Amino acid sequence: LKQALPYVRLVGESWPLPLSRAHYEYLALSKQADLAPGLVPALLHHNETLALTVMELLEPHIIMRKGLVAAAQYPRFAGDITPSWRGRCSSRPTSRLSAAEKKEGIAAFAGNHALCKITEDLIFTDPYRIAEQNRWTAPYLDGLAASLRDDMDLHVAISRLKLKFMASPEALLHGDLHTGSIMVTDSQTRVIDPEFAFYGPMGFDVGAVLANLLMAYFASAGHERAPGERAAFEGWVLETVEQVWNEFARKFLDLWRAGAAGDAYPGLALRRRDGRGAAGGRAAGLHAAPVRRCGRLRRGQNHPPHLRPRPQHRFRADRGSAEAGDQRGARRAAGAGDDGGGGGLPIDRRRHRRRAKAAGLDAGVCERLKADALQ
Ligand SMILES: Nc1ncnc2c1ncn2[C@@H]1O[C@H](COP(=O)(O)OP(=O)(O)OP(=O)(O)O)[C@@H](O)[C@H]1O
Ligand SMILES: [Mg+2]
């Protein structure tokens, strides 16, 4: 039985939280049961008024984090945590959704913003500024904490990721997939507590799993009673990091090749079986960045009526548009290149510097954020 309280359980009434999270947890559990059968506890009952959910009791499962502290190894974990999305429900991956289904899915979870805000603050904002929730081992890590606050390049990078988290509704996420949200036995893996669920960037959950495995690896030495005692466990953790990513990538591409019947990527090159299926993986990372260039490419072929000049002018306009949004640039902007999606967009640097100075901001940071916004 799980009943939501109007505040964070571990902190108390000083940190209020809406009861509606019980609704989103229930909704996510039912979608996940359909998408990845057997990976979540079965739903038995839900009562909206009481913010109450009855689910399968997982026994003798333990919280995976506790198992990792005890140096337990879970050989099935990498395969289990990267399911094949066998289900056929409406929350199946974007490659198989119609545009209408996708938008309805996004809308169904859009109200869970209070839980998203926790992640936006705790992961993407607070570690980089003075904040009440921050904890570190003082005085030993004071220098490291200060360096996180002072590193402007890091602030730019984290701002980009935060924007991606807030504004890239690619897939239904668990949203809080640390090893405290996973229950295990030697032969089973179950994911619990999807109260942070929403449509977000599809790499977020797998990234959280990898980060938590790496944290278990780095924390391991602190649990040693004799030198080298946990070496086999530590080796297993590192292997598992690789396996989780490889399994995720393999299953993602298998799914892609099996038939991208949705509206987002209607087949063609993205489904090729000749090893270039990886294009599908890259396309799946597609965000707002390439839209501008792709728009120009499209315009080179298909002017809307008000842009259609006489034929000889149209030829020049079409070629100019296509060249300005050349295919290489569009691919690069879509993430295939290594320029971070900038794609050589001309930016009026002097104008940004003037504005940044007027606002009392670091000009370089402003320029790069503005470049992102323009993309
Ligand atoms: N289906 C289940 N079967 C058995 N035990 C469970 C199940 N679901 C949760 N638990 C146990 O209850 C604990 C709390 O569950 P859960 O994390 O869902 O609650 P929560 O209120 O969201 O907690 P938190 O504030 O830590 O996120 C888990 O750590 C786990 O030990
Ligand atoms: Mg919880």
CSV table of C-alpha atoms and ligand atoms in Angstrom, one decimal:
chain,number,residue,atom,x,y,z
A,1,LEU,CA,0.0,0.0,0.0
A,2,LYS,CA,1.4,3.4,-0.9
A,3,GLN,CA,-0.3,6.6,0.1
A,4,ALA,CA,1.2,10.0,-0.8
A,5,LEU,CA,1.7,12.5,2.0
A,6,PRO,CA,1.4,16.3,1.3
A,7,TYR,CA,5.2,16.6,1.9
A,8,VAL,CA,8.5,14.8,1.3
A,9,ARG,CA,8.6,11.7,3.5
A,10,LEU,CA,12.2,11.9,4.4
A,11,VAL,CA,12.3,15.6,5.1
A,12,GLY,CA,8.9,16.4,6.7
A,13,GLU,CA,6.3,19.1,6.5
A,14,SER,CA,8.9,21.8,5.8
A,15,TRP,CA,9.1,20.5,2.2
A,16,PRO,CA,5.5,20.3,0.8
A,17,LEU,CA,4.7,18.3,-2.3
A,18,PRO,CA,1.4,17.9,-4.2
A,19,LEU,CA,-0.7,14.7,-3.7
A,20,SER,CA,-1.2,14.6,-7.5
A,21,ARG,CA,2.2,12.7,-7.7
A,22,ALA,CA,0.3,9.6,-6.6
A,23,HIS,CA,-1.8,10.0,-9.8
A,24,TYR,CA,1.3,10.3,-12.0
A,25,GLU,CA,2.9,7.3,-10.3
A,26,TYR,CA,-0.2,5.2,-10.9
A,27,LEU,CA,-0.4,6.3,-14.5
A,28,ALA,CA,3.3,5.6,-15.1
A,29,LEU,CA,3.1,2.2,-13.4
A,30,SER,CA,0.2,1.2,-15.7
A,31,LYS,CA,2.0,2.4,-18.9
A,32,GLN,CA,5.3,0.7,-17.8
A,33,ALA,CA,3.5,-2.6,-17.1
A,34,ASP,CA,2.3,-2.5,-20.7
A,35,LEU,CA,5.7,-1.4,-22.2
A,36,ALA,CA,8.0,-3.6,-20.2
A,37,PRO,CA,6.0,-6.5,-18.7
A,38,GLY,CA,7.5,-7.9,-15.5
A,39,LEU,CA,9.8,-4.9,-14.8
A,40,VAL,CA,7.4,-3.1,-12.4
A,41,PRO,CA,5.2,-4.4,-9.6
A,42,ALA,CA,1.7,-5.3,-10.7
A,43,LEU,CA,-0.9,-2.6,-10.0
A,44,LEU,CA,-3.8,-3.9,-8.0
A,45,HIS,CA,-5.9,-0.8,-7.1
A,46,HIS,CA,-5.7,3.0,-7.2
A,47,ASN,CA,-7.9,5.6,-5.4
A,48,GLU,CA,-7.4,9.2,-6.6
A,49,THR,CA,-9.2,10.8,-3.6
A,50,LEU,CA,-7.0,9.0,-1.1
A,51,ALA,CA,-3.9,9.3,-3.3
A,52,LEU,CA,-3.5,5.6,-2.6
A,53,THR,CA,-2.1,2.8,-4.7
A,54,VAL,CA,-2.2,-0.9,-3.9
A,55,MET,CA,0.5,-2.9,-5.7
A,56,GLU,CA,2.2,-6.3,-5.8
A,57,LEU,CA,4.4,-6.9,-2.7
A,58,LEU,CA,7.9,-7.6,-3.9
A,59,GLU,CA,9.4,-10.4,-1.7
A,60,PRO,CA,12.2,-11.3,-1.1
A,61,HIS,CA,13.5,-8.3,-3.1
A,62,ILE,CA,15.8,-5.8,-1.5
A,63,ILE,CA,16.6,-2.2,-2.5
A,64,MET,CA,19.5,-2.5,-5.0
A,65,ARG,CA,21.5,0.2,-3.3
A,66,LYS,CA,21.7,-1.9,-0.1
A,67,GLY,CA,22.9,-4.9,-2.2
A,68,LEU,CA,25.6,-2.8,-3.8
A,69,VAL,CA,26.8,-1.5,-0.3
A,70,ALA,CA,27.1,-5.2,0.6
A,71,ALA,CA,29.1,-5.9,-2.6
A,72,ALA,CA,26.4,-8.1,-4.1
A,73,GLN,CA,26.6,-8.8,-7.8
A,74,TYR,CA,23.5,-9.0,-10.1
A,75,PRO,CA,24.5,-10.6,-13.4
A,76,ARG,CA,21.1,-10.2,-14.9
A,77,PHE,CA,20.8,-6.5,-14.1
A,78,ALA,CA,22.1,-5.0,-17.4
A,79,GLY,CA,19.7,-7.1,-19.5
A,80,ASP,CA,16.7,-6.6,-17.2
A,81,ILE,CA,17.1,-2.8,-16.8
A,82,THR,CA,17.2,-2.3,-20.6
A,83,PRO,CA,13.9,-3.9,-21.6
A,84,SER,CA,12.9,-4.5,-25.2
A,85,TRP,CA,9.7,-2.4,-25.0
A,86,ARG,CA,7.7,-5.3,-26.2
A,87,GLY,CA,4.3,-3.9,-25.3
A,88,ARG,CA,2.0,-2.3,-27.8
A,89,CYS,CA,0.3,0.3,-25.7
A,90,SER,CA,-0.1,4.0,-26.5
A,91,SER,CA,3.1,4.9,-24.6
A,92,ARG,CA,5.4,2.9,-26.8
A,93,PRO,CA,8.5,4.7,-28.1
A,94,THR,CA,8.3,7.8,-30.3
A,95,SER,CA,9.4,5.8,-33.4
A,96,ARG,CA,6.1,3.9,-33.3
A,97,LEU,CA,3.7,6.7,-32.1
A,98,SER,CA,1.4,8.8,-34.2
A,99,ALA,CA,1.7,12.5,-33.6
A,100,ALA,CA,-1.7,12.6,-31.8
A,101,GLU,CA,-0.7,9.7,-29.5
A,102,LYS,CA,2.6,11.4,-28.7
A,103,LYS,CA,1.0,14.7,-27.8
A,104,GLU,CA,-1.7,13.1,-25.7
A,105,GLY,CA,1.0,11.2,-23.8
A,106,ILE,CA,3.0,14.5,-23.2
A,107,ALA,CA,-0.2,16.2,-22.0
A,108,ALA,CA,-1.1,13.4,-19.6
A,109,PHE,CA,2.1,13.9,-17.6
A,110,ALA,CA,2.6,17.7,-18.1
A,111,GLY,CA,1.0,18.4,-14.7
A,112,ASN,CA,3.7,16.6,-12.8
A,113,HIS,CA,5.9,19.8,-12.9
A,114,ALA,CA,6.4,20.0,-9.1
A,115,LEU,CA,8.4,16.8,-9.2
A,116,CYS,CA,10.3,17.8,-12.3
A,117,LYS,CA,11.2,21.1,-10.5
A,118,ILE,CA,12.9,19.0,-7.8
A,119,THR,CA,15.2,17.5,-10.4
A,120,GLU,CA,15.7,20.9,-12.1
A,121,ASP,CA,16.8,22.4,-8.8
A,122,LEU,CA,18.7,19.5,-7.2
A,123,ILE,CA,20.5,18.2,-10.3
A,124,PHE,CA,20.7,21.1,-12.7
A,125,THR,CA,20.9,24.2,-10.5
A,126,ASP,CA,21.8,23.9,-6.9
A,127,PRO,CA,25.2,22.2,-7.1
A,128,TYR,CA,26.4,25.2,-9.1
A,129,ARG,CA,25.4,27.9,-6.6
A,130,ILE,CA,25.1,28.4,-2.8
A,131,ALA,CA,21.9,26.5,-1.9
A,132,GLU,CA,20.3,25.3,1.3
A,133,GLN,CA,20.0,21.7,0.0
A,134,ASN,CA,23.8,21.4,-0.8
A,135,ARG,CA,25.9,19.1,1.3
A,136,TRP,CA,29.5,18.2,1.0
A,137,THR,CA,32.3,16.9,3.3
A,138,ALA,CA,33.7,20.1,4.6
A,139,PRO,CA,36.4,21.3,4.8
A,140,TYR,CA,38.0,18.6,2.5
A,141,LEU,CA,35.8,19.3,-0.5
A,142,ASP,CA,35.3,23.0,0.0
A,143,GLY,CA,37.6,23.7,-3.0
A,144,LEU,CA,35.8,21.3,-5.2
A,145,ALA,CA,32.4,22.8,-4.3
A,146,ALA,CA,33.8,26.3,-5.0
A,147,SER,CA,35.1,25.2,-8.3
A,148,LEU,CA,31.6,24.0,-9.4
A,149,ARG,CA,30.3,27.5,-8.5
A,150,ASP,CA,33.1,29.3,-10.4
A,151,ASP,CA,33.3,27.3,-13.6
A,152,MET,CA,31.5,29.4,-16.2
A,153,ASP,CA,32.0,26.7,-19.0
A,154,LEU,CA,30.4,24.2,-16.7
A,155,HIS,CA,27.5,26.6,-16.0
A,156,VAL,CA,26.9,26.9,-19.8
A,157,ALA,CA,27.0,23.2,-20.2
A,158,ILE,CA,24.6,22.5,-17.4
A,159,SER,CA,22.2,25.2,-18.6
A,160,ARG,CA,22.1,23.4,-22.0
A,161,LEU,CA,21.3,20.1,-20.3
A,162,LYS,CA,18.7,21.7,-18.0
A,163,LEU,CA,16.9,23.2,-21.0
A,164,LYS,CA,17.0,19.7,-22.7
A,165,PHE,CA,15.5,18.2,-19.5
A,166,MET,CA,12.7,20.9,-19.4
A,167,ALA,CA,11.9,21.0,-23.1
A,168,SER,CA,12.6,17.7,-24.9
A,169,PRO,CA,9.5,15.5,-24.4
A,170,GLU,CA,10.9,12.5,-26.3
A,171,ALA,CA,9.9,9.5,-24.2
A,172,LEU,CA,8.1,8.6,-21.0
A,173,LEU,CA,10.7,8.6,-18.3
A,174,HIS,CA,10.8,7.1,-14.9
A,175,GLY,CA,12.5,10.4,-13.9
A,176,ASP,CA,14.2,9.2,-10.7
A,177,LEU,CA,15.9,5.9,-11.7
A,178,HIS,CA,18.6,5.6,-9.0
A,179,THR,CA,19.5,2.3,-7.3
A,180,GLY,CA,17.1,3.2,-4.5
A,181,SER,CA,14.2,2.9,-7.0
A,182,ILE,CA,15.2,-0.6,-8.0
A,183,MET,CA,14.5,-3.8,-6.1
A,184,VAL,CA,16.4,-7.0,-6.8
A,185,THR,CA,16.9,-10.6,-6.1
A,186,ASP,CA,19.6,-12.8,-7.7
A,187,SER,CA,17.2,-13.5,-10.5
A,188,GLN,CA,14.8,-10.6,-10.7
A,189,THR,CA,14.9,-6.8,-11.2
A,190,ARG,CA,12.0,-4.6,-10.5
A,191,VAL,CA,11.6,-0.8,-10.8
A,192,ILE,CA,9.5,1.0,-8.2
A,193,ASP,CA,8.5,4.6,-7.4
A,194,PRO,CA,7.9,6.3,-10.7
A,195,GLU,CA,6.4,9.4,-9.1
A,196,PHE,CA,8.7,11.7,-11.1
A,197,ALA,CA,7.5,10.3,-14.4
A,198,PHE,CA,7.0,12.7,-17.3
A,199,TYR,CA,7.9,13.0,-21.0
A,200,GLY,CA,11.6,14.1,-21.2
A,201,PRO,CA,14.9,13.4,-23.0
A,202,MET,CA,15.2,9.7,-23.6
A,203,GLY,CA,18.8,9.4,-22.4
A,204,PHE,CA,17.9,10.7,-18.9
A,205,ASP,CA,16.9,7.4,-17.3
A,206,VAL,CA,19.8,5.3,-18.7
A,207,GLY,CA,22.2,8.2,-17.7
A,208,ALA,CA,20.8,8.0,-14.1
A,209,VAL,CA,21.4,4.2,-14.0
A,210,LEU,CA,25.0,4.6,-15.3
A,211,ALA,CA,25.7,7.5,-12.8
A,212,ASN,CA,24.5,5.5,-9.9
A,213,LEU,CA,26.6,2.5,-10.8
A,214,LEU,CA,29.6,4.7,-11.0
A,215,MET,CA,28.8,6.2,-7.6
A,216,ALA,CA,28.6,2.6,-6.2
A,217,TYR,CA,32.0,2.0,-7.8
A,218,PHE,CA,33.6,5.1,-6.3
A,219,ALA,CA,32.0,4.5,-2.9
A,220,SER,CA,33.1,0.9,-2.7
A,221,ALA,CA,36.6,1.5,-1.2
A,222,GLY,CA,34.8,3.2,1.8
A,223,HIS,CA,33.1,-0.1,2.6
A,224,GLU,CA,36.3,-2.2,2.6
A,225,ARG,CA,37.3,-4.0,5.7
A,226,ALA,CA,40.5,-5.5,4.2
A,227,PRO,CA,42.4,-4.2,1.2
A,228,GLY,CA,41.2,-5.6,-2.2
A,229,GLU,CA,38.3,-7.4,-0.5
A,230,ARG,CA,35.8,-5.8,-3.0
A,231,ALA,CA,37.9,-6.0,-6.1
A,232,ALA,CA,35.6,-8.6,-7.8
A,233,PHE,CA,32.6,-6.5,-7.1
A,234,GLU,CA,34.2,-3.3,-8.4
A,235,GLY,CA,35.2,-5.1,-11.6
A,236,TRP,CA,31.6,-6.3,-12.0
A,237,VAL,CA,30.3,-2.7,-11.5
A,238,LEU,CA,32.5,-1.4,-14.3
A,239,GLU,CA,31.6,-4.3,-16.6
A,240,THR,CA,28.0,-3.6,-15.9
A,241,VAL,CA,28.3,0.1,-16.8
A,242,GLU,CA,29.5,-1.0,-20.3
A,243,GLN,CA,26.9,-3.7,-20.6
A,244,VAL,CA,24.0,-1.4,-19.7
A,245,TRP,CA,25.0,1.1,-22.3
A,246,ASN,CA,25.7,-1.6,-25.0
A,247,GLU,CA,22.4,-3.4,-24.3
A,248,PHE,CA,20.4,-0.1,-24.3
A,249,ALA,CA,21.9,0.9,-27.7
A,250,ARG,CA,21.4,-2.6,-29.2
A,251,LYS,CA,17.8,-2.9,-28.1
A,252,PHE,CA,17.1,0.7,-29.2
A,253,LEU,CA,18.4,0.0,-32.7
A,254,ASP,CA,16.7,-3.4,-32.9
A,255,LEU,CA,13.4,-1.7,-32.2
A,256,TRP,CA,14.2,1.0,-34.7
A,257,ARG,CA,14.9,-1.5,-37.4
A,258,ALA,CA,11.9,-3.6,-36.6
A,259,GLY,CA,9.6,-0.8,-37.9
A,260,ALA,CA,9.5,2.9,-37.3
A,261,ALA,CA,5.8,3.2,-38.0
A,262,GLY,CA,5.2,6.4,-36.1
A,263,ASP,CA,4.9,9.9,-37.4
A,264,ALA,CA,8.3,11.2,-36.1
A,265,TYR,CA,10.7,9.3,-38.4
A,266,PRO,CA,8.9,7.8,-41.3
A,267,GLY,CA,11.3,5.1,-42.3
A,268,LEU,CA,13.7,5.4,-45.2
A,269,ALA,CA,17.3,5.7,-44.3
A,270,LEU,CA,16.6,5.6,-40.6
A,271,ARG,CA,15.6,2.0,-40.8
A,272,ARG,CA,18.5,0.6,-42.9
A,273,ARG,CA,19.8,-2.7,-41.8
A,274,ASP,CA,23.3,-2.3,-43.3
A,275,GLY,CA,24.9,-1.0,-40.2
A,276,ARG,CA,23.8,2.5,-40.8
A,277,GLY,CA,20.8,2.0,-38.5
A,278,ALA,CA,23.0,4.1,-36.2
A,279,ALA,CA,21.6,7.0,-38.1
A,280,GLY,CA,18.3,6.2,-36.3
A,281,GLY,CA,20.0,6.5,-33.0
A,282,ARG,CA,21.5,9.8,-33.9
A,283,ALA,CA,18.2,11.1,-35.2
A,284,ALA,CA,16.6,10.1,-32.0
A,285,GLY,CA,18.9,12.6,-30.3
A,286,LEU,CA,17.5,15.3,-32.5
A,287,HIS,CA,16.4,18.5,-30.8
A,288,ALA,CA,15.5,22.0,-31.8
A,289,ALA,CA,19.1,22.6,-33.1
A,290,PRO,CA,18.7,21.3,-36.6
A,291,VAL,CA,15.3,22.7,-37.3
A,292,ARG,CA,16.6,26.0,-38.6
A,293,ARG,CA,19.0,24.3,-41.1
A,294,CYS,CA,16.4,21.7,-42.1
A,295,GLY,CA,14.0,24.5,-42.6
A,296,ARG,CA,16.3,26.1,-45.1
A,297,LEU,CA,16.9,22.8,-46.9
A,298,ARG,CA,13.1,22.3,-47.1
A,299,ARG,CA,12.7,25.9,-48.4
A,300,GLY,CA,15.2,25.2,-51.1
A,301,GLN,CA,12.8,22.7,-52.5
A,302,ASN,CA,9.4,23.9,-51.6
A,303,HIS,CA,8.8,27.6,-51.2
A,304,PRO,CA,5.5,28.6,-49.7
A,305,PRO,CA,3.5,30.7,-52.2
A,306,HIS,CA,4.5,34.1,-50.9
A,307,LEU,CA,8.2,33.2,-51.4
A,308,ARG,CA,7.8,32.0,-54.9
A,309,PRO,CA,9.4,34.5,-57.3
A,310,ARG,CA,9.7,34.1,-61.1
A,311,PRO,CA,11.5,30.9,-62.2
A,312,GLN,CA,15.0,32.4,-62.8
A,313,HIS,CA,14.8,34.1,-59.4
A,314,ARG,CA,13.4,31.0,-57.7
A,315,PHE,CA,16.4,29.0,-58.9
A,316,ARG,CA,18.8,31.4,-57.2
A,317,ALA,CA,16.7,31.6,-54.1
A,318,ASP,CA,16.4,27.8,-53.9
A,319,ARG,CA,20.1,27.2,-54.3
A,320,GLY,CA,20.9,30.0,-51.8
A,321,SER,CA,18.6,28.5,-49.2
A,322,ALA,CA,19.8,25.0,-49.8
A,323,GLU,CA,23.5,26.1,-49.6
A,324,ALA,CA,22.8,28.1,-46.4
A,325,GLY,CA,21.3,25.1,-44.8
A,326,ASP,CA,23.6,22.6,-46.4
A,327,GLN,CA,23.1,18.9,-45.6
A,328,ARG,CA,26.4,18.5,-43.8
A,329,GLY,CA,25.4,21.4,-41.6
A,330,ALA,CA,22.0,19.9,-40.9
A,331,ARG,CA,23.5,16.6,-40.0
A,332,ARG,CA,26.0,18.2,-37.8
A,333,ALA,CA,23.4,20.3,-36.1
A,334,ALA,CA,21.4,17.1,-35.5
A,335,GLY,CA,24.2,15.8,-33.4
A,336,ALA,CA,26.2,13.8,-35.9
A,337,GLY,CA,29.2,16.1,-35.8
A,338,ASP,CA,31.3,17.2,-32.9
A,339,ASP,CA,30.6,20.9,-32.8
A,340,GLY,CA,27.9,20.6,-30.2
A,341,GLY,CA,25.1,21.5,-32.6
A,342,GLY,CA,26.3,25.0,-33.3
A,343,GLY,CA,26.7,24.2,-37.0
A,344,GLY,CA,28.6,27.5,-37.7
A,345,LEU,CA,25.6,29.7,-37.3
A,346,PRO,CA,26.7,33.4,-37.8
A,347,ILE,CA,26.3,35.2,-34.5
A,348,ASP,CA,26.6,38.9,-34.0
A,349,ARG,CA,29.2,38.8,-31.3
A,350,ARG,CA,29.6,42.5,-30.8
A,351,ARG,CA,25.9,42.9,-30.2
A,352,HIS,CA,25.8,40.2,-27.6
A,353,ARG,CA,28.9,41.6,-25.8
A,354,ARG,CA,27.2,45.0,-25.6
A,355,ARG,CA,24.0,43.6,-24.2
A,356,ALA,CA,25.8,41.3,-21.8
A,357,LYS,CA,27.9,44.3,-20.5
A,358,ALA,CA,24.7,46.4,-20.0
A,359,ALA,CA,23.2,43.5,-18.0
A,360,GLY,CA,26.4,43.1,-16.0
A,361,LEU,CA,26.9,39.5,-17.3
A,362,ASP,CA,29.8,37.5,-18.5
A,363,ALA,CA,29.9,38.2,-22.2
A,364,GLY,CA,31.2,34.8,-23.2
A,365,VAL,CA,28.5,32.9,-21.3
A,366,CYS,CA,25.8,35.2,-22.7
A,367,GLU,CA,27.0,34.7,-26.2
A,368,ARG,CA,27.0,30.9,-26.0
A,369,LEU,CA,23.6,30.8,-24.3
A,370,LYS,CA,22.2,33.1,-27.0
A,371,ALA,CA,23.7,31.0,-29.7
A,372,ASP,CA,21.9,28.0,-28.2
A,373,ALA,CA,18.6,30.0,-28.0
A,374,LEU,CA,19.0,31.0,-31.7
A,375,GLN,CA,19.5,27.3,-32.6
B,1,LIG,N1,6.0,-3.1,-4.3
B,1,LIG,C1,6.8,-3.1,-3.3
B,1,LIG,N2,7.1,-4.2,-2.6
B,1,LIG,C2,7.9,-4.3,-1.5
B,1,LIG,N3,8.4,-3.2,-1.0
B,1,LIG,C3,8.2,-2.0,-1.6
B,1,LIG,C4,7.4,-1.9,-2.7
B,1,LIG,N4,7.4,-0.6,-3.1
B,1,LIG,C5,8.2,0.1,-2.2
B,1,LIG,N5,8.7,-0.7,-1.3
B,1,LIG,C6,9.5,-0.4,-0.1
B,1,LIG,O1,9.1,0.8,0.4
B,1,LIG,C7,10.1,1.8,0.4
B,1,LIG,C8,9.5,3.2,0.0
B,1,LIG,O2,8.9,3.1,-1.3
B,1,LIG,P1,8.9,4.3,-2.3
B,1,LIG,O3,10.3,4.7,-2.7
B,1,LIG,O4,8.0,3.9,-3.4
B,1,LIG,O5,8.2,5.4,-1.4
B,1,LIG,P2,8.4,7.0,-1.4
B,1,LIG,O6,7.4,7.5,-0.4
B,1,LIG,O7,8.3,7.5,-2.8
B,1,LIG,O8,9.9,7.1,-0.9
B,1,LIG,P3,11.0,8.1,-1.2
B,1,LIG,O9,10.6,9.4,-0.5
B,1,LIG,O10,12.2,7.5,-0.7
B,1,LIG,O11,11.0,8.3,-2.7
B,1,LIG,C9,11.1,1.3,-0.7
B,1,LIG,O12,12.4,1.8,-0.4
B,1,LIG,C10,11.0,-0.2,-0.5
B,1,LIG,O13,11.8,-0.6,0.5
B,2,MG,MG,9.6,8.4,-4.0
